[in-house]
XYZ file of C-alpha atoms in Angstrom:
667
model
C 0.170 -0.322 0.012
C 1.602 2.995 -1.327
C 0.056 6.752 -1.106
C 1.746 10.044 -2.519
C 2.157 12.832 -0.111
C 3.767 16.097 -0.518
C 6.230 17.700 3.011
C 7.273 20.687 3.922
C 10.963 21.304 4.635
C 11.890 22.078 8.190
C 13.338 25.271 8.536
C 17.252 24.202 9.843
C 17.490 25.652 13.778
C 20.973 27.408 14.103
C 23.476 27.575 11.319
C 23.984 25.269 8.554
C 27.867 24.106 8.869
C 29.297 24.113 5.089
C 32.309 22.074 5.529
C 32.587 18.296 5.412
C 34.043 17.431 8.846
C 36.869 14.912 8.204
C 40.568 13.819 9.185
C 42.525 15.285 6.292
C 45.681 15.085 8.111
C 45.506 10.799 8.254
C 47.069 8.469 6.487
C 44.135 6.298 4.904
C 44.006 2.405 4.931
C 43.066 0.269 1.889
C 39.475 0.740 3.243
C 39.753 4.500 3.835
C 39.879 4.621 7.408
C 42.508 7.044 9.354
C 44.950 5.140 10.872
C 45.307 6.472 14.806
C 49.326 6.303 14.310
C 49.343 8.970 11.822
C 46.751 11.107 13.845
C 45.761 9.933 16.643
C 42.171 10.603 16.798
C 41.875 12.829 13.787
C 42.984 15.815 16.792
C 44.285 18.787 15.112
C 47.902 19.421 16.364
C 47.085 21.260 19.887
C 49.425 21.628 22.907
C 49.580 18.954 24.680
C 49.305 21.216 28.015
C 46.123 22.681 26.931
C 44.062 19.196 25.938
C 45.641 18.225 29.038
C 44.016 21.090 30.692
C 40.573 20.841 28.585
C 41.047 17.291 30.133
C 40.860 17.960 33.365
C 38.317 20.211 32.965
C 35.865 17.421 31.523
C 37.128 13.755 31.470
C 38.246 13.406 35.586
C 35.585 15.520 36.938
C 33.194 12.532 37.864
C 36.093 10.260 39.568
C 37.476 12.976 40.810
C 34.814 14.274 43.233
C 34.388 10.700 44.695
C 35.928 11.465 47.574
C 32.997 13.293 48.748
C 31.137 10.458 48.961
C 32.873 7.134 48.869
C 34.991 6.654 52.475
C 32.083 8.614 54.018
C 29.036 5.948 52.141
C 31.471 2.528 53.135
C 31.145 3.869 56.841
C 27.606 5.070 57.356
C 26.145 3.826 60.147
C 23.365 2.482 58.435
C 25.613 -0.678 57.521
C 26.192 -2.062 61.361
C 28.983 -3.602 59.255
C 32.735 -1.612 58.917
C 33.455 -0.141 61.675
C 36.128 2.622 62.587
C 38.924 0.471 63.802
C 42.722 0.006 62.486
C 41.832 -2.736 60.549
C 38.467 -2.022 59.285
C 39.868 1.216 57.670
C 42.589 0.106 56.265
C 41.386 -2.578 54.754
C 38.586 -0.080 53.066
C 41.568 2.605 52.165
C 43.868 -0.515 50.750
C 40.718 -1.671 48.854
C 40.506 1.709 47.362
C 43.986 2.171 46.285
C 43.689 -1.343 44.252
C 40.633 -0.707 42.686
C 41.861 2.412 41.568
C 45.078 0.610 40.367
C 44.050 -2.225 38.914
C 40.002 -0.667 37.384
C 41.006 2.476 36.238
C 44.574 2.751 36.337
C 45.863 -0.844 34.478
C 42.433 -1.508 32.635
C 41.397 1.699 31.368
C 44.525 4.064 31.561
C 47.046 1.258 29.984
C 44.845 -0.862 28.168
C 41.716 0.256 27.396
C 42.473 3.630 26.088
C 44.838 1.762 23.274
C 42.055 0.580 22.077
C 40.754 3.590 20.321
C 38.314 3.607 17.452
C 40.076 5.905 15.007
C 41.353 7.699 18.480
C 36.839 7.459 19.433
C 35.863 5.556 22.575
C 33.118 4.539 24.115
C 31.935 0.975 24.472
C 29.760 1.508 21.056
C 33.199 2.265 19.115
C 35.001 -0.566 20.690
C 31.757 -3.022 20.128
C 32.463 -1.270 16.353
C 36.079 -2.254 16.406
C 35.925 -5.379 18.008
C 33.557 -6.631 15.319
C 36.310 -5.342 12.882
C 38.199 -8.997 14.129
C 35.566 -11.386 14.653
C 34.053 -13.527 11.228
C 31.252 -11.619 9.933
C 28.040 -13.780 10.571
C 29.270 -15.878 12.967
C 28.084 -16.315 16.791
C 30.386 -13.645 17.929
C 29.401 -10.861 15.855
C 26.249 -10.493 17.124
C 26.878 -10.785 20.565
C 29.379 -7.851 20.347
C 27.510 -5.508 19.329
C 24.313 -6.842 22.038
C 27.069 -6.689 24.930
C 28.052 -2.694 23.646
C 24.149 -1.983 23.413
C 23.890 -3.615 27.429
C 27.245 -1.087 28.302
C 25.794 2.119 26.422
C 22.382 1.707 28.468
C 24.281 1.307 31.651
C 26.504 4.445 30.914
C 23.240 6.374 30.435
C 21.638 5.405 33.263
C 25.285 6.306 35.135
C 24.614 9.409 33.480
C 21.568 10.283 35.208
C 22.589 9.559 38.694
C 26.067 11.320 38.352
C 25.535 14.488 38.775
C 22.423 14.138 41.294
C 24.255 12.314 43.363
C 27.942 14.632 42.659
C 26.220 18.120 43.235
C 23.936 16.826 46.123
C 27.111 15.636 48.102
C 29.141 18.831 47.682
C 26.366 20.979 48.620
C 25.315 19.287 51.670
C 28.929 20.602 52.593
C 26.602 23.403 53.947
C 25.668 21.900 56.575
C 28.912 21.642 57.658
C 28.837 25.249 57.763
C 26.449 26.066 59.531
C 22.847 23.727 60.634
C 20.679 26.291 59.293
C 21.890 25.919 55.920
C 20.413 22.365 55.595
C 16.743 23.176 53.848
C 19.015 25.171 51.270
C 20.657 22.760 50.140
C 17.832 21.260 47.432
C 17.019 23.863 45.794
C 20.745 25.072 45.571
C 21.421 21.719 43.659
C 18.119 22.257 41.282
C 19.568 25.725 40.388
C 23.100 24.224 39.979
C 22.200 21.469 37.615
C 19.524 23.556 35.606
C 22.488 25.932 34.570
C 25.279 23.079 34.174
C 22.763 21.859 31.705
C 21.713 25.435 30.125
C 25.744 25.562 29.294
C 25.927 22.134 27.077
C 25.401 23.924 23.917
C 28.808 26.295 24.675
C 30.974 23.118 24.312
C 33.184 20.930 25.568
C 35.815 23.107 24.717
C 34.911 25.983 26.109
C 33.401 24.432 29.102
C 36.969 22.319 29.454
C 38.836 26.240 29.283
C 36.594 27.304 32.130
C 36.705 24.192 34.291
C 40.562 22.913 33.589
C 41.622 25.902 35.678
C 39.460 24.964 38.511
C 40.298 20.879 38.841
C 43.587 21.860 38.692
C 42.791 23.648 41.645
C 40.247 21.127 43.098
C 43.321 17.640 42.744
C 46.063 20.346 44.193
C 43.140 20.911 47.368
C 42.844 17.053 47.803
C 45.914 16.579 47.603
C 46.946 18.840 50.426
C 43.731 18.311 52.511
C 45.297 14.511 52.186
C 49.001 15.093 53.175
C 47.935 18.107 55.968
C 46.183 14.930 57.719
C 48.564 12.289 56.613
C 52.047 13.762 57.893
C 50.343 13.027 61.486
C 49.888 10.196 61.127
C 52.104 8.429 58.435
C 51.559 5.007 59.609
C 48.399 5.023 57.131
C 50.915 4.219 54.451
C 50.597 0.643 55.145
C 47.123 0.973 54.013
C 48.820 0.689 50.329
C 49.976 -3.145 50.935
C 47.889 -5.551 49.438
C 47.936 -7.582 52.448
C 45.375 -5.242 54.194
C 42.684 -5.447 51.532
C 43.331 -9.695 52.048
C 43.298 -9.709 55.883
C 39.988 -7.213 55.461
C 38.332 -10.081 53.294
C 39.851 -12.693 54.846
C 38.469 -11.648 58.472
C 35.156 -11.215 58.027
C 33.958 -11.603 54.154
C 30.409 -10.418 54.876
C 31.246 -7.330 55.633
C 33.756 -7.368 52.867
C 30.823 -8.378 50.660
C 28.836 -5.271 52.022
C 31.823 -2.689 52.117
C 32.101 -3.353 48.546
C 28.991 -1.812 47.519
C 30.247 1.368 48.796
C 33.730 1.059 47.811
C 33.191 0.959 44.369
C 32.092 4.584 44.103
C 36.180 5.124 44.118
C 35.824 3.870 40.657
C 32.812 5.269 39.821
C 33.822 8.177 36.466
C 36.556 5.547 34.791
C 34.203 4.765 32.260
C 33.984 8.523 31.403
C 37.740 8.265 30.878
C 37.241 6.186 27.734
C 33.857 7.694 26.340
C 35.128 11.130 26.452
C 38.729 9.779 24.718
C 37.415 11.390 21.270
C 37.101 15.100 22.882
C 40.875 15.083 24.043
C 43.090 12.277 22.883
C 44.083 9.888 24.589
C 47.861 10.720 25.165
C 46.472 14.127 27.106
C 44.513 11.841 29.514
C 46.673 9.493 30.795
C 49.285 11.927 31.088
C 47.004 13.913 33.707
C 45.760 11.016 35.178
C 49.326 9.816 36.240
C 50.690 13.703 36.977
C 48.158 14.763 39.680
C 44.617 12.999 39.334
C 45.724 9.272 40.436
C 48.654 10.925 43.249
C 45.655 13.467 44.475
C 43.029 10.603 44.695
C 45.099 8.249 46.950
C 46.767 11.193 49.284
C 42.469 12.585 50.158
C 41.319 8.872 50.897
C 44.640 7.846 53.005
C 43.886 11.362 54.989
C 40.174 10.506 55.174
C 40.915 7.095 56.559
C 43.419 8.698 59.160
C 41.015 10.944 60.145
C 38.658 8.325 60.931
C 41.021 6.611 62.495
C 41.758 9.761 64.880
C 38.268 10.057 66.179
C 35.839 7.439 64.892
C 33.084 10.732 65.030
C 34.377 11.830 61.900
C 32.437 9.095 59.753
C 29.999 12.028 58.997
C 31.242 13.574 56.630
C 35.355 12.605 55.911
C 35.827 15.237 53.293
C 34.398 18.221 54.887
C 35.921 17.701 58.299
C 39.637 17.471 56.965
C 39.952 21.227 56.102
C 40.303 23.533 58.865
C 37.187 25.676 60.088
C 38.246 28.841 57.798
C 37.848 26.860 54.791
C 34.960 24.890 54.984
C 32.938 27.515 53.461
C 35.443 28.118 50.362
C 35.348 24.024 50.184
C 32.037 23.722 49.786
C 31.920 26.522 46.735
C 35.042 24.610 45.700
C 33.423 21.236 45.832
C 30.471 22.694 43.958
C 32.172 23.743 41.039
C 33.636 20.663 41.226
C 30.769 18.081 41.168
C 29.690 20.555 38.343
C 31.754 19.271 36.480
C 32.097 15.439 37.233
C 28.607 15.562 35.752
C 30.034 16.889 32.455
C 32.265 14.042 32.015
C 29.771 11.994 32.696
C 27.838 14.570 29.692
C 30.283 14.755 27.142
C 30.717 10.750 27.520
C 26.501 10.531 26.775
C 27.096 12.888 23.638
C 29.745 10.442 22.216
C 27.656 7.041 23.169
C 24.476 8.487 21.737
C 26.046 9.325 18.212
C 27.985 6.401 18.114
C 24.822 4.237 18.764
C 23.332 6.595 16.160
C 25.723 5.709 13.403
C 25.560 1.771 14.529
C 21.558 1.729 13.755
C 21.080 1.345 17.503
C 19.115 5.038 17.346
C 17.379 7.312 15.308
C 18.772 10.383 13.588
C 19.457 12.854 16.067
C 20.315 16.844 15.818
C 24.854 17.145 16.569
C 26.184 20.374 16.715
C 29.609 20.218 15.967
C 31.127 22.588 19.401
C 34.492 22.981 19.010
C 36.503 24.108 16.229
C 39.642 21.935 15.887
C 38.083 18.796 17.363
C 36.004 16.414 15.757
C 34.482 14.747 18.666
C 33.322 17.580 20.510
C 29.704 17.933 19.956
C 26.635 18.719 21.427
C 23.054 16.661 21.034
C 20.217 18.914 22.097
C 17.999 15.991 22.450
C 20.368 13.875 24.784
C 21.288 16.995 26.881
C 17.433 17.555 27.563
C 16.070 14.084 28.697
C 19.446 14.284 30.878
C 18.246 16.890 32.704
C 14.858 15.923 33.028
C 16.373 12.599 34.618
C 18.711 14.088 36.674
C 16.241 17.109 38.063
C 13.831 14.173 39.413
C 16.222 12.354 40.940
C 17.427 15.433 42.477
C 13.955 16.371 43.526
C 12.929 12.641 44.677
C 15.954 11.503 46.860
C 16.882 14.765 47.904
C 20.184 13.530 49.189
C 23.559 11.938 48.104
C 22.841 9.246 51.043
C 19.867 8.121 49.442
C 21.097 8.355 45.681
C 24.157 6.481 47.205
C 22.412 3.433 47.524
C 21.297 3.298 44.068
C 24.206 3.830 42.542
C 26.958 1.441 41.862
C 24.756 -1.155 39.903
C 24.955 0.972 36.701
C 28.884 1.760 37.053
C 29.952 -1.579 37.693
C 27.626 -3.558 34.873
C 29.253 -1.294 32.343
C 32.707 -1.899 33.368
C 31.999 -5.920 33.365
C 31.125 -5.089 29.519
C 33.914 -3.030 28.571
C 35.839 -5.903 29.824
C 34.831 -8.717 28.107
C 34.643 -6.558 24.799
C 38.413 -5.402 25.424
C 39.280 -9.346 26.286
C 38.095 -10.407 22.356
C 39.529 -7.176 21.083
C 42.644 -8.373 22.689
C 42.418 -12.091 21.408
C 41.129 -11.173 18.076
C 42.694 -8.333 16.736
C 46.271 -8.151 19.011
C 46.588 -11.842 18.871
C 47.357 -11.922 22.691
C 48.615 -15.250 24.161
C 46.031 -17.037 26.006
C 48.135 -16.793 29.904
C 47.922 -12.727 29.172
C 44.546 -13.255 28.486
C 44.181 -15.598 31.406
C 46.166 -13.257 33.727
C 44.092 -9.976 33.009
C 40.912 -11.375 32.600
C 41.064 -12.957 36.097
C 42.304 -9.838 38.224
C 39.257 -7.563 36.355
C 36.180 -9.964 36.855
C 37.374 -10.708 40.151
C 37.436 -6.985 41.165
C 34.543 -6.025 38.932
C 32.536 -9.245 39.683
C 32.592 -8.558 43.989
C 31.589 -4.970 42.828
C 28.645 -5.881 40.372
C 27.259 -8.827 42.803
C 27.632 -6.596 46.148
C 25.676 -3.894 44.360
C 23.201 -6.371 43.149
C 22.571 -6.784 46.798
C 21.501 -3.393 46.753
C 19.050 -4.376 43.833
C 15.704 -3.226 46.222
C 17.167 -0.735 48.242
C 17.630 1.815 45.774
C 19.680 -0.152 43.463
C 16.825 -0.835 40.723
C 16.602 2.343 39.274
C 19.828 2.588 36.837
C 18.678 -1.128 36.535
C 15.198 0.552 35.034
C 17.186 3.543 32.684
C 18.901 1.404 31.354
C 16.575 -1.156 30.709
C 14.525 1.467 28.965
C 17.514 2.602 26.841
C 18.103 -0.609 25.882
C 14.800 -1.732 25.069
C 14.449 1.612 23.061
C 17.930 0.454 21.050
C 17.338 -2.545 20.453
C 13.422 -1.560 19.593
C 14.971 0.642 17.098
C 17.237 -1.991 15.260
C 14.398 -4.514 15.221
C 12.414 -1.673 13.394
C 14.100 -0.685 11.025
C 15.258 -3.807 9.617
C 11.179 -4.506 9.702
C 10.902 -1.398 7.513
C 13.895 -1.466 5.059
C 11.835 -5.408 4.104
C 8.727 -3.761 3.447
C 9.968 -0.833 1.801
C 12.146 -2.988 -0.505
C 8.871 -4.666 -1.475
C 7.332 -1.830 -2.107
C 10.159 -0.128 -4.329
C 10.533 -3.024 -6.754
C 13.654 -3.234 -8.803
C 15.172 -0.244 -10.061
C 15.848 -1.929 -13.606
C 11.672 -2.809 -13.720
C 11.115 0.733 -13.187
C 13.795 2.293 -15.697
C 11.635 0.141 -18.296
C 8.486 0.636 -17.486
C 9.340 4.707 -17.622
C 10.510 4.436 -21.093
C 7.603 3.074 -22.206
C 5.331 5.202 -20.696
C 4.781 8.709 -20.710
C 6.891 10.257 -18.300
C 8.287 13.643 -19.519
C 11.987 14.599 -19.424
C 12.586 18.370 -17.772
C 16.151 19.944 -17.438
C 18.129 19.813 -14.562
C 19.500 17.652 -12.087
C 17.583 15.534 -8.966
C 19.380 13.671 -6.319
C 17.305 10.860 -4.299
C 18.778 9.580 -1.270
C 18.174 6.055 -1.006
C 19.606 3.145 1.267
C 20.643 0.953 -1.986
C 21.146 0.770 -5.453
C 18.848 -2.312 -6.704
C 15.724 -0.628 -5.808
C 13.646 2.109 -6.472
C 13.803 5.476 -4.239
C 10.197 5.690 -2.985
C 10.725 9.718 -3.808
C 11.686 8.969 -7.947
C 8.702 6.452 -8.385
C 5.731 8.250 -6.506
C 7.276 11.613 -8.273
C 7.060 9.648 -11.413
C 3.410 8.789 -10.378
C 2.343 12.429 -8.610
C 4.126 14.645 -11.289
C 4.543 12.353 -14.011
C 7.734 14.030 -15.287
C 11.689 12.440 -14.821
C 14.781 14.524 -14.627
C 17.741 14.738 -17.455
C 19.994 13.658 -15.207
C 19.137 11.767 -11.741
C 21.819 11.286 -9.082
C 20.966 8.092 -6.780
C 22.618 8.747 -3.480
C 23.437 6.658 -0.971
C 25.259 7.249 2.783
C 26.915 4.089 4.872
C 28.885 4.662 7.751
C 31.930 2.450 8.371
C 33.002 1.150 11.703
C 35.577 3.805 11.854
C 35.160 7.149 13.255
C 36.125 8.900 9.926
C 36.418 8.316 6.436
C 39.290 10.825 4.626
C 37.587 12.703 1.530
C 39.013 10.992 -0.957
C 37.578 7.671 0.004
C 34.055 9.587 0.795
C 32.517 9.030 -3.039
C 31.710 5.705 -4.479
C 30.814 6.006 -7.805
C 28.487 3.451 -9.975
C 27.136 4.548 -13.451
C 25.062 1.059 -13.217
C 25.151 0.198 -16.802
C 24.447 1.543 -20.118
C 21.071 1.082 -19.466
C 20.143 3.493 -16.864
C 20.562 6.648 -19.355
C 21.495 9.488 -17.032
C 21.387 7.692 -13.890
C 23.700 7.312 -11.773
C 24.287 5.671 -8.128
C 26.663 7.195 -5.490
C 27.904 6.200 -2.106
C 29.037 8.232 0.453
C 31.073 6.535 2.647
C 30.947 8.075 6.484
C 32.854 7.290 9.759
C 30.854 7.687 12.797
C 32.034 10.976 14.114
C 31.191 12.254 10.375
C 28.179 14.489 9.451
C 26.543 13.244 7.307
C 27.021 16.830 4.440
C 25.524 15.253 1.407
C 26.326 18.539 -0.466
C 29.885 19.223 0.439
C 30.649 15.128 -0.141
C 28.496 15.945 -3.361
C 30.613 18.824 -4.198
C 33.787 16.534 -3.535
C 32.288 13.972 -6.296
C 32.675 17.095 -7.997
C 35.961 17.368 -8.096
C 36.863 14.665 -8.714
C 35.148 14.842 -11.770
C 31.395 13.502 -11.544
C 29.180 15.654 -14.033
C 27.186 17.167 -11.164
C 26.593 20.808 -9.506
C 25.325 20.492 -5.743
C 24.851 23.868 -5.391
C 21.670 23.431 -8.539
C 20.459 20.327 -8.225
C 17.306 19.417 -6.582
C 17.241 17.222 -3.686
C 14.360 14.198 -2.798
C 13.960 12.642 0.063
C 11.661 9.603 0.663
C 9.804 9.457 3.875
C 7.928 6.901 5.568
C 4.699 7.258 7.122
C 4.026 4.355 9.605
C 0.832 2.957 10.635
C -0.257 -0.149 13.151
C -1.610 -2.745 10.884
C -1.251 -5.334 13.811
C 1.117 -7.396 11.280
C 3.465 -9.884 12.604
C 7.535 -8.847 13.797
C 6.889 -6.534 16.860
C 4.372 -6.215 19.918
C 2.226 -3.845 19.989
C 4.186 -1.757 22.941
C 6.803 -2.323 21.010
C 5.499 -0.803 17.534
C 4.282 2.231 19.701
C 7.593 2.585 21.134
C 9.525 2.458 17.554
C 6.830 4.877 15.791
C 7.718 7.498 18.406
C 10.829 7.468 18.213
C 10.658 7.133 14.527
C 8.048 10.826 14.994
C 11.278 12.434 16.860
C 13.730 11.750 14.897
C 15.647 14.229 13.252
C 14.220 15.807 9.636
C 16.460 14.211 7.037
C 16.719 17.851 5.873
C 18.461 19.034 8.527
C 20.453 15.957 8.931
C 21.677 15.995 5.589
C 22.542 19.541 5.311
C 20.241 19.840 2.772
C 19.348 23.269 0.962
C 15.510 24.006 2.403
C 14.724 25.789 -0.247
C 15.719 22.963 -3.044
C 14.067 19.969 -0.833
C 11.295 17.868 -1.939
C 10.014 14.876 0.911
C 7.891 12.332 -0.898
C 7.193 8.946 0.345
C 4.753 6.332 1.161
C 2.826 4.454 4.149
C 4.106 1.303 5.031
C 1.981 -1.270 7.450
C 3.359 -2.688 10.733
């Protein structure tokens, strides 16, 4: 069933980019993918100090603010488990040190950050990278992307909780200044969160430059607070020995298991290091971690442990009690700024992961704005931004304290850890060709730590831990529904369109009038007839003298070099003036069709994209009760399709020369 209809082209909001954004300096492989060795991540050559400063302002906010609540959460009196004696304190601090060492330093910084997909990070980019090394169509081929979807969904669940708990934990420091300020904590938190999401459109480059100096002050302050306490009790350095962590577990395993659910909070934000890699590159993130972030975190955790050991009453808020009275209010202000930056880390990561999911076919087209003139990965996605904002504000107003949010925190983080570990080990085995002993050693330690943390957080499922699971399940269901729905629509659309050669033969024998000019039809393949072309022929009874059928393809790499963007196919002599062009893009490239056609013109294709008319096939979906998906999933798919970015805007088509025509498809 088809029905022709004309659709108005929506006006583009904001500035229409005219530059095809690709990695122009990288060398090119035989498949057109820029190689990371030549220009890692496609990043413009920029001062390392500037990139490190930007990375501090965007990447490390989440893990850098964990000292605000992680130690306090472990010794929370509601646990009735961990007590403020020497063995427990040393055991907890030792666990935190080795968790940071094994999960963050060894796993992410030394290994996972090297698994960059042409400079891009994040679990969806890793899944796409792994797919390049496993046999196509095999069991692992499908499982890899499912793991990526699960990990991405859990990351989004984490992205909703992190801003709420981070900001609340900082502003609650006002209670240590004056008890009467308690009633202002939630309103101030809501105001700070609102301001943060409103400035996202300025871009991570601008945000990073502003937040970078603040984070330098923050990490120096963390170290100074810790050192000030450590000099009074240097014995706390013994907690770095792994024997204390082992004794803590062996001495009372159940208590250690309960504590693990809160100890894991010290490594929250590790996944953001990987997800945000495309914004700044691996080298600046690695150097900033070893030079400043890691030492500052360890010193502060040891300082908090020493403070609690000196007086168990300090478990009420050990971070702020490290500071002298005169410094408490300035520390609250600084901590609030730092937690805003913590929120920035996961928001930026969410933008990157969402775009990778979209280009992998698991989310609908989204409006994406580049916010950095030099860095390809610096993007802003309004839809993702405002969905996160609504979720964060809702959580903040519902839970109203970081202590309650901490119970819900951790399950999504540890689940993402396990997905990333699994994908990396597959990558190391299939692509890097690691020997089995190396895989076994790394896998043992990672699964041991992350498995304990994950299991401990599963125990909190019915005490608030269900929240990130519900969020992740909703996002995962949406991603899998979109992917399945696209497949169903593609098959039914194929039946409606019919073979292109049949259309050409019938057009020659029919009464179509040839009109001057060039028509560009956007279409997903080269074998069937574009719906817009078929309906234009049926509706207007004309065909243009020059016809280009253009197919856009997303590769499993972030960027495609300009010279490898266009693939020309004349389709044979029987097609007269009909030419097929495939435009290849990386999943981080803007799909700017006119800009790509200018590249084609420069390469000798007889086309003028500035005078051509663009025809877009638009699909109308109707729930007709046909098999394939449940009714609920059909409604979800139709809602997602309705809210997808307008094709004319998405492909950067000139609105005055774009026509949308299409058909209805029954689901």
